[in-house]
Short mmCIF file of C-alpha atoms and ligand atoms in Angstrom, two decimals:
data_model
loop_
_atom_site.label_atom_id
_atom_site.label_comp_id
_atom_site.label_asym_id
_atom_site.label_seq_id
_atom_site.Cartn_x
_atom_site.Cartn_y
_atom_site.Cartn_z
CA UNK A 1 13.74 13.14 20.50
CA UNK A 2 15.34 10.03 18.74
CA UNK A 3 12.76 7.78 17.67
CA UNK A 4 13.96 4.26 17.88
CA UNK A 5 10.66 2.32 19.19
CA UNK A 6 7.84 2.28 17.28
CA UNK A 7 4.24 0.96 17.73
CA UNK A 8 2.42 -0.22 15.24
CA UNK A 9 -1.23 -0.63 15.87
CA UNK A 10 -3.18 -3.15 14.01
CA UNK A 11 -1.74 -5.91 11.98
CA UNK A 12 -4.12 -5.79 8.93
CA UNK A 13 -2.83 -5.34 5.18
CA UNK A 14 -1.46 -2.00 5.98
CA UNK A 15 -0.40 -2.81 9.33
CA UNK A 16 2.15 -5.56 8.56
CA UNK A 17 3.60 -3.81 6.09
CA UNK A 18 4.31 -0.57 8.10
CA UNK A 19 5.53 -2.74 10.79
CA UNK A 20 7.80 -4.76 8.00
CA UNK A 21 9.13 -1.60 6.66
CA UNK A 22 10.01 0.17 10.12
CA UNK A 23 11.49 -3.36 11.52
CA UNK A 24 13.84 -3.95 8.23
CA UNK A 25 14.86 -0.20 8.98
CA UNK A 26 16.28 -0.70 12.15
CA UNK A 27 13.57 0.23 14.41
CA UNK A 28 12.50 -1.54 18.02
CA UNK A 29 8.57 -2.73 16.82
CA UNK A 30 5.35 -3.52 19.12
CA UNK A 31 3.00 -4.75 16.22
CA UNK A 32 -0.33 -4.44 18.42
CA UNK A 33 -3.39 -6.79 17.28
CA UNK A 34 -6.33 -7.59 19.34
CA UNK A 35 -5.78 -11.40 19.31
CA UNK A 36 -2.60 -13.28 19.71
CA UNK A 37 -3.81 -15.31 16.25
CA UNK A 38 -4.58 -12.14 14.72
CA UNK A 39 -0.52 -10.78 15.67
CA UNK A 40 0.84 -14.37 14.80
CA UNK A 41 -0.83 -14.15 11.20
CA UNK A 42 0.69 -10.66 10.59
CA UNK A 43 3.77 -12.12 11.55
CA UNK A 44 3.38 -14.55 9.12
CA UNK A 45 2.56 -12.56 6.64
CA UNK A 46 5.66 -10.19 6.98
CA UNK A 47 7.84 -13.24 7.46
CA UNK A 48 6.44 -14.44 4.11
CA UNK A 49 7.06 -10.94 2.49
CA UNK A 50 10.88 -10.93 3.72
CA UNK A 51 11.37 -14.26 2.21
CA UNK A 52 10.19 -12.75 -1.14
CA UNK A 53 12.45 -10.16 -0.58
CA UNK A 54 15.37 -12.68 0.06
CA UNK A 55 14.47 -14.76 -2.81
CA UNK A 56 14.51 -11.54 -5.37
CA UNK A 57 18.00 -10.56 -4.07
CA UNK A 58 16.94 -7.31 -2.08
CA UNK A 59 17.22 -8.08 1.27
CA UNK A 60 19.93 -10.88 2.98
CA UNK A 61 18.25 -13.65 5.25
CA UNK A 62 21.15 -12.21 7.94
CA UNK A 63 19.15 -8.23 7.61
CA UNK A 64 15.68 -10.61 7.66
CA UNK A 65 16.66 -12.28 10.73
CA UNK A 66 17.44 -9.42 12.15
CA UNK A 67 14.67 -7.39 10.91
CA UNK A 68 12.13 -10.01 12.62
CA UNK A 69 14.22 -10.00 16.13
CA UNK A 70 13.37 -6.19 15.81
CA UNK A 71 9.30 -7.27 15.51
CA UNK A 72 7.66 -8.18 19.06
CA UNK A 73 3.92 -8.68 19.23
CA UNK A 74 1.13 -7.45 21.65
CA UNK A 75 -2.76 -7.39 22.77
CA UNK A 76 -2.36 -4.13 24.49
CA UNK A 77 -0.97 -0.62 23.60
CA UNK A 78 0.32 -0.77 27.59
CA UNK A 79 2.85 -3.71 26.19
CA UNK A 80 4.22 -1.26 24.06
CA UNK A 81 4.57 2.00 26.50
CA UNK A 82 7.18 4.05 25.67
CA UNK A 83 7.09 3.98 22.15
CA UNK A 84 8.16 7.39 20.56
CA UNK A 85 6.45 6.90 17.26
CA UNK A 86 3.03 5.48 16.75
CA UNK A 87 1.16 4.43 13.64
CA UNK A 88 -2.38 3.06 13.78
CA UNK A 89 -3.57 1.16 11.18
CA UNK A 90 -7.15 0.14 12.57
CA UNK A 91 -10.33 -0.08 10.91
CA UNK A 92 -11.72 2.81 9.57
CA UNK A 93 -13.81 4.33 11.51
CA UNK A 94 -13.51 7.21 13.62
CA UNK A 95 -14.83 5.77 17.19
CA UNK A 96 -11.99 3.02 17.01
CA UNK A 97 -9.71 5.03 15.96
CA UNK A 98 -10.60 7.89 18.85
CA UNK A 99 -10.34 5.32 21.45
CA UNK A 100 -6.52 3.61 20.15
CA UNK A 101 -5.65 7.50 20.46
CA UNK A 102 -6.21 7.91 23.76
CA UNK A 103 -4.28 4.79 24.90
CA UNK A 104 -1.68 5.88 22.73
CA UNK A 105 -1.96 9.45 24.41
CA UNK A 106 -1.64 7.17 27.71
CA UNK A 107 1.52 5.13 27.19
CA UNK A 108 3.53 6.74 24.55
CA UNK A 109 7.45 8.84 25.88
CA UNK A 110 6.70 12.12 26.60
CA UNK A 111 6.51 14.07 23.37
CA UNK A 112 5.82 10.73 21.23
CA UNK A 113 4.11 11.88 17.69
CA UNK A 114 1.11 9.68 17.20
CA UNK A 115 0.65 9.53 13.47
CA UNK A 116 -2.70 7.30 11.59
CA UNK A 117 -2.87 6.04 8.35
CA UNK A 118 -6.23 6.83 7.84
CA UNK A 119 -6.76 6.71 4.32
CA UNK A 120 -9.90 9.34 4.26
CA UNK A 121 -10.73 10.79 8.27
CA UNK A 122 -10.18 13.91 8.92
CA UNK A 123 -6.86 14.02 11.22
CA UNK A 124 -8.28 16.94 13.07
CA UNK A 125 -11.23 14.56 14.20
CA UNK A 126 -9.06 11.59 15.15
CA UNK A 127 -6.81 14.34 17.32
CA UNK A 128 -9.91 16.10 19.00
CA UNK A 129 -10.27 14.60 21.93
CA UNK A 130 -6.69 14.26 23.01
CA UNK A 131 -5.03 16.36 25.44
CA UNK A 132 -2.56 17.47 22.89
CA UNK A 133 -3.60 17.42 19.34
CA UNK A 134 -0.20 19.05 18.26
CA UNK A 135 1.32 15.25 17.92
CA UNK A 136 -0.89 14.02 16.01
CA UNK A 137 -0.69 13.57 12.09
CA UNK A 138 -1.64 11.61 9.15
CA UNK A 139 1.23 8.94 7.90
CA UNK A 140 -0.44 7.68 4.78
CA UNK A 141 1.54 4.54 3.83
CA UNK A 142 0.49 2.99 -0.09
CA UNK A 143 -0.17 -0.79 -0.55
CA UNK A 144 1.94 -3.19 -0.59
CA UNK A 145 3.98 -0.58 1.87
CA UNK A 146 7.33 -2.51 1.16
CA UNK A 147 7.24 -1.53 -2.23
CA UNK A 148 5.22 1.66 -2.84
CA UNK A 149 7.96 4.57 -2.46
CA UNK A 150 5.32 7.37 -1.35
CA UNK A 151 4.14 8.63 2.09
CA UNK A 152 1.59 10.77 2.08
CA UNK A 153 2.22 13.10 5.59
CA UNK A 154 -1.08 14.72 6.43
CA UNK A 155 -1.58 17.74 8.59
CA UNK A 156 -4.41 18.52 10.88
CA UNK A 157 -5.35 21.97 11.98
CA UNK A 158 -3.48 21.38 14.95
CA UNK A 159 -0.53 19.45 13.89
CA UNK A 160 2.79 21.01 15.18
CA UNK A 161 5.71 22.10 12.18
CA UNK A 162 8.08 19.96 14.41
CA UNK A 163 5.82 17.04 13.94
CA UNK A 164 5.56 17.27 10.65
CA UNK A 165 9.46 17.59 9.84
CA UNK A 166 9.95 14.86 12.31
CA UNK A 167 8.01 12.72 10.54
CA UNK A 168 9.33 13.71 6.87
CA UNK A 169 12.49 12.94 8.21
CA UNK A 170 11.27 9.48 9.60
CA UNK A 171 10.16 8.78 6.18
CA UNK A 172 13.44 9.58 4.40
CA UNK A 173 14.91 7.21 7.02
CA UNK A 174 12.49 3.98 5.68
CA UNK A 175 13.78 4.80 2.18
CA UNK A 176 10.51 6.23 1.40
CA UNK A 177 9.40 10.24 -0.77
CA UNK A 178 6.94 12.11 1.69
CA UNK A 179 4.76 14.62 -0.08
CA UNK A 180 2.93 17.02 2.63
CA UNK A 181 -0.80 17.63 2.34
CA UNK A 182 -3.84 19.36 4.43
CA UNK A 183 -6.29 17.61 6.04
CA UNK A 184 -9.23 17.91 3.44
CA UNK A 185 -11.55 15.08 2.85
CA UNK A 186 -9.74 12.24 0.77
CA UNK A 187 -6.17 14.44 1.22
CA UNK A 188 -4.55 14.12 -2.11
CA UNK A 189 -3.81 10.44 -3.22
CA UNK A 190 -7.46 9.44 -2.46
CA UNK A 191 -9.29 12.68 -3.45
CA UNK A 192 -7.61 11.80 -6.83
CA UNK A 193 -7.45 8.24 -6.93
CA UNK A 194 -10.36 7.03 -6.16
CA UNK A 195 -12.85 9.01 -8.54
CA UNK A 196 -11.32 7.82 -11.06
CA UNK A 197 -11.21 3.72 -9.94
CA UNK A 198 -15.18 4.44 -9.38
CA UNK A 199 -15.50 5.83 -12.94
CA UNK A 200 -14.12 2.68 -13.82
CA UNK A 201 -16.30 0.83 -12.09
CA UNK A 202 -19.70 3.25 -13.52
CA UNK A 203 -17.89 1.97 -16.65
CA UNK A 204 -18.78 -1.14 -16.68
CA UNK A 205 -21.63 -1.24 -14.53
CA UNK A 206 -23.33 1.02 -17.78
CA UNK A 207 -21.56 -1.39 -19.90
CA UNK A 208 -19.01 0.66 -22.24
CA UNK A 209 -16.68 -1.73 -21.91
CA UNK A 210 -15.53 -5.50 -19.99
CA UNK A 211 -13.69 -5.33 -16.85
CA UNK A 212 -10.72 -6.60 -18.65
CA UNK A 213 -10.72 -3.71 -21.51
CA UNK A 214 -11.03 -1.23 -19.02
CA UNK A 215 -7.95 -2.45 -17.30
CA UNK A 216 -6.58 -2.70 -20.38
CA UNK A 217 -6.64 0.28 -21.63
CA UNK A 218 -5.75 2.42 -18.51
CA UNK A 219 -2.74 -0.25 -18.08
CA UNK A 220 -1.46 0.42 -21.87
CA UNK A 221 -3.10 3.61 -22.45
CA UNK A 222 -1.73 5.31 -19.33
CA UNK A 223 1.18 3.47 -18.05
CA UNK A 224 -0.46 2.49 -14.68
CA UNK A 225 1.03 -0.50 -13.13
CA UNK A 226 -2.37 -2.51 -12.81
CA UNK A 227 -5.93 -1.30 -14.14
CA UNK A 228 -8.10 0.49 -12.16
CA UNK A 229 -10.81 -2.82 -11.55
CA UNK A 230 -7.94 -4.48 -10.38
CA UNK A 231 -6.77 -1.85 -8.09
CA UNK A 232 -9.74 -1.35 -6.81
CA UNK A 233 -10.00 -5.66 -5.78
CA UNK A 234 -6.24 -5.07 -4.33
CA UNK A 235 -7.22 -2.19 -2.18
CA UNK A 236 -10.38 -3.84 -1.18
CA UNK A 237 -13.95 -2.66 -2.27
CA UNK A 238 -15.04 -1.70 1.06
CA UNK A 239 -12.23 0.19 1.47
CA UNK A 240 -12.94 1.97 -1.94
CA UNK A 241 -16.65 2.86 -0.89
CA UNK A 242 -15.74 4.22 2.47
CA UNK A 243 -13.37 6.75 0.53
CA UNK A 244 -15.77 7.28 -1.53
CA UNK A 245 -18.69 7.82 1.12
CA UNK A 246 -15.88 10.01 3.05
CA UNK A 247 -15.75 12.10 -0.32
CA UNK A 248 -19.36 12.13 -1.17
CA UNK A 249 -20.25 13.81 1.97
CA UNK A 250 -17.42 16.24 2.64
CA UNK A 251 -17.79 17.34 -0.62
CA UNK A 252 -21.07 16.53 -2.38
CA UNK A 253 -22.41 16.55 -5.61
CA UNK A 254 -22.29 13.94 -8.47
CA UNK A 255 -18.79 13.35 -8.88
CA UNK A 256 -18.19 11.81 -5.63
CA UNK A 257 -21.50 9.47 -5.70
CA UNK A 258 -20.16 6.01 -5.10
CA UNK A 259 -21.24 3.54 -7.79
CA UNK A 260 -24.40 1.12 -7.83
CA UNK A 261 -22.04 -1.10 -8.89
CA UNK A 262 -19.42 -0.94 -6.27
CA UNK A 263 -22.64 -1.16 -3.63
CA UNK A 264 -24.16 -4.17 -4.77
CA UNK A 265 -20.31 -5.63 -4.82
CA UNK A 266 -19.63 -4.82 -1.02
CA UNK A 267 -23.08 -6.16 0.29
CA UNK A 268 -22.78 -8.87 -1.51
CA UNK A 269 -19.52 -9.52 0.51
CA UNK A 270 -17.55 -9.75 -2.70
CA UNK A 271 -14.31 -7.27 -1.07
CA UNK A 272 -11.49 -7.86 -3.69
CA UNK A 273 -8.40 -10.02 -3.03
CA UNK A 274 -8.77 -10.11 0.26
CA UNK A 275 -12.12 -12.52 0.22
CA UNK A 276 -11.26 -14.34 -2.52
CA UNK A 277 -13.79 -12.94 -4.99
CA UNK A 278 -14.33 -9.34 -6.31
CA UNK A 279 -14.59 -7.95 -9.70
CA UNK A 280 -11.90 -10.96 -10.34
CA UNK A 281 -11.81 -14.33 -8.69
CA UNK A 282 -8.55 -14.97 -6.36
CA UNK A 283 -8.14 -18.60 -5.84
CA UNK A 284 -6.39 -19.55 -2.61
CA UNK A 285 -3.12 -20.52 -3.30
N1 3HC B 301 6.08 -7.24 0.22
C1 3HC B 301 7.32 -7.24 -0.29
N2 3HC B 301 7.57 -7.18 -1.61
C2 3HC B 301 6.51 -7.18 -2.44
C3 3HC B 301 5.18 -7.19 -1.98
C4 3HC B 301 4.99 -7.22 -0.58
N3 3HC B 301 3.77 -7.22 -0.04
N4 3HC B 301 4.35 -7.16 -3.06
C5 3HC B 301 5.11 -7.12 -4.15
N5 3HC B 301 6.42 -7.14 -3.79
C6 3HC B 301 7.58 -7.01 -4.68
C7 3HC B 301 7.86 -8.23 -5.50
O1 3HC B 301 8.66 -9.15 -4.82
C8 3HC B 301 8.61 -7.65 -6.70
O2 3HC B 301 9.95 -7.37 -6.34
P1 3HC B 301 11.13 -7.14 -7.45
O3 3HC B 301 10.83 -5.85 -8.15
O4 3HC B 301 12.37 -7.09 -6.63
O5 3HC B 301 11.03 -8.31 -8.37
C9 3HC B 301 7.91 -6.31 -6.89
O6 3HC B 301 7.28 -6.00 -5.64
C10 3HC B 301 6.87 -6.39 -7.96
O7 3HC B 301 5.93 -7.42 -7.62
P2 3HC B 301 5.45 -8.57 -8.60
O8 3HC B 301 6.58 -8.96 -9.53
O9 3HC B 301 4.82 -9.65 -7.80
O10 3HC B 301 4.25 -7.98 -9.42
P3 3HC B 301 4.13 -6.64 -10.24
O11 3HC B 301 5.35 -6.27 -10.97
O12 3HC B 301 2.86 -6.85 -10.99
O13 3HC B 301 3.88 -5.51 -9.12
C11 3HC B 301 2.57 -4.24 -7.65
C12 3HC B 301 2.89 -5.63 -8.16
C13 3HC B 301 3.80 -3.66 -6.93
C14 3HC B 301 1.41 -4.39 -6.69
C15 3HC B 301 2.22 -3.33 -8.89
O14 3HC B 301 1.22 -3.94 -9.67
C16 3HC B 301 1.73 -1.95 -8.49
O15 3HC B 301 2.53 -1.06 -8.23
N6 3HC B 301 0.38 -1.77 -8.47
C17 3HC B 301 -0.23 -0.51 -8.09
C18 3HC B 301 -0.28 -0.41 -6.59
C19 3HC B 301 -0.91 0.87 -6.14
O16 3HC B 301 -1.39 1.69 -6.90
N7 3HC B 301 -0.92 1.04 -4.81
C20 3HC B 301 -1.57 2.16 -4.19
C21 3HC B 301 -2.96 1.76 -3.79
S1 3HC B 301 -3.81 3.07 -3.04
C22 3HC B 301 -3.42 2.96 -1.42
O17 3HC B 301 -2.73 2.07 -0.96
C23 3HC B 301 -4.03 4.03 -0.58
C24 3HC B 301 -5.17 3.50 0.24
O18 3HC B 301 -5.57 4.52 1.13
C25 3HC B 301 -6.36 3.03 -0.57
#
């Protein structure tokens, strides 16, 4: 089946951006939000994104016109029926994500692959209660998703080969690298990444170094493009604890144990860029 209309549901960080990526590619896109003001902002924000884009050279206002005429907004998965390719991007948790999955099983073609990004639940959960789990599959997109080359194409236990080659060809079409991996708790990117942001963070909280040394030093030290504090604000600290509560109880044991630190940060509503405040302060511009 040629997949040509996609539906994108949820229109959050990750959500514009996968619906960005797969409108500038040439794909027919139903970004689904619960509120029209919630679908208008995304819009916004991927308008805003393009123009960057246009400004730096690597995309023509002509390709960003058309790329938004591609873009049509919804409040309902039924607006969007027919769809051949889902992605959900919803919050993470696995009741709202079980009950997006079986509208999607509802109105999708025949045959449509239903893929998450889910950046830690199991795939095999999200696909249990649908009629056929075989189309279901993890599409882990990286933040910002118009930038970051990797998709991270996650298998459940019942996730068909033709699924999975369908979507690794899908991804080659967005001019993106999938890497394949099985559905264990964190997958790869996660299971590896974010131990080592919340070592970071158990860094400072027992006061070997300032936020800014640590980023420092994994910046020059190991060539990443931002310090792990700083990651850890772009990704959002909630985000960061659920992976590392998704972690801590799949797997156990001390080297999963979410920092004090990173508690005390999320309760005290201090989420990273996204609020305006986290280990760093982000003035609105
Ligand atoms: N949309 C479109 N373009 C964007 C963009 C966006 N949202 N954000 C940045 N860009 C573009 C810029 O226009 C610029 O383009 P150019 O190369 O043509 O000039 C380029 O990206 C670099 O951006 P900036 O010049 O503004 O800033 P930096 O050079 O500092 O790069 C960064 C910013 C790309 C965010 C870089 O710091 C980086 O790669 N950081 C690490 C990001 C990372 O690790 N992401 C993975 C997080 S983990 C995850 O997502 C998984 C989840 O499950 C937790």
């Amino acid at each position: 089946m040629e997949i040509t209309r996609v539906c994108v549901v949820g229109g959050g960080t990750m959500g514009n951006g996968i619906a960005h990526v797969f409108a500038q590619k040439g794909f027919s896109v139903t970004l689904v939000e619960a509120k029209k003001e919630l679908a208008d902002k995304a819009v916004a924000t991927i308008t805003r994104n393009m123009d960057r884009q246009v400004a730096k050279g690597g995309l023509t206002a002509a390709d960003k016109d058309a790329a938004l005429g591609r873009l049509k907004t919804a409040t309902s998965i039924a607006e969007a029926a027919g769809f051949q390719l889902a992605v959900e991007a919803v919050p993470e948790r696995l009741d709202i994500k079980a009950a997006v999955f079986k509208d999607l099983e509802a109105h999708g073609a025949p045959g449509a692959i239903l893929a998450t990004n889910t950046s830690s639940l199991p795939i095999t959960d999200i696909a249990a209660t649908l009629k056929d789990p075989s189309r279901v599959i993890g599409m882990h997109f990286m933040n910002p998703v118009p930038v970051m080359k990797l998709v991270e194409i996650i298998r459940g236990k019942r996730t068909s080969d033709a699924a999975t080659e369908a979507v690794k060809a899908l991804t080659v079409k967005l001019g993106k690298i999938p890497a394949v991996a099985n559905d264990f708790p964190g997958f790869v990117s996660n299971r590896v990444l974010m131990p080592m942001i919340n070592e970071a963070i158990l860094c400072l909280q027992e006061g070997v170094s300032t936020k800014e040394d640590i980023d420092t030093i994994m910046k020059l030290g190991m060539a990443h493009p931002m310090g792990p504090i700083a990651l850890a604000d772009y990704i959002g600290l909630d985000v960061c604890l659920a992976i590392m509560e998704v972690l801590d109880k799949g797997f156990g044991g001390v080297k999963y144990k979410p920092a004090e630190l990173l508690r005390k940060m999320v309760s005290d509503g201090k989420l990273g860029v996204k609020s305006g405040a986290g280990f760093y302060e982000y003035p609105k511009k």
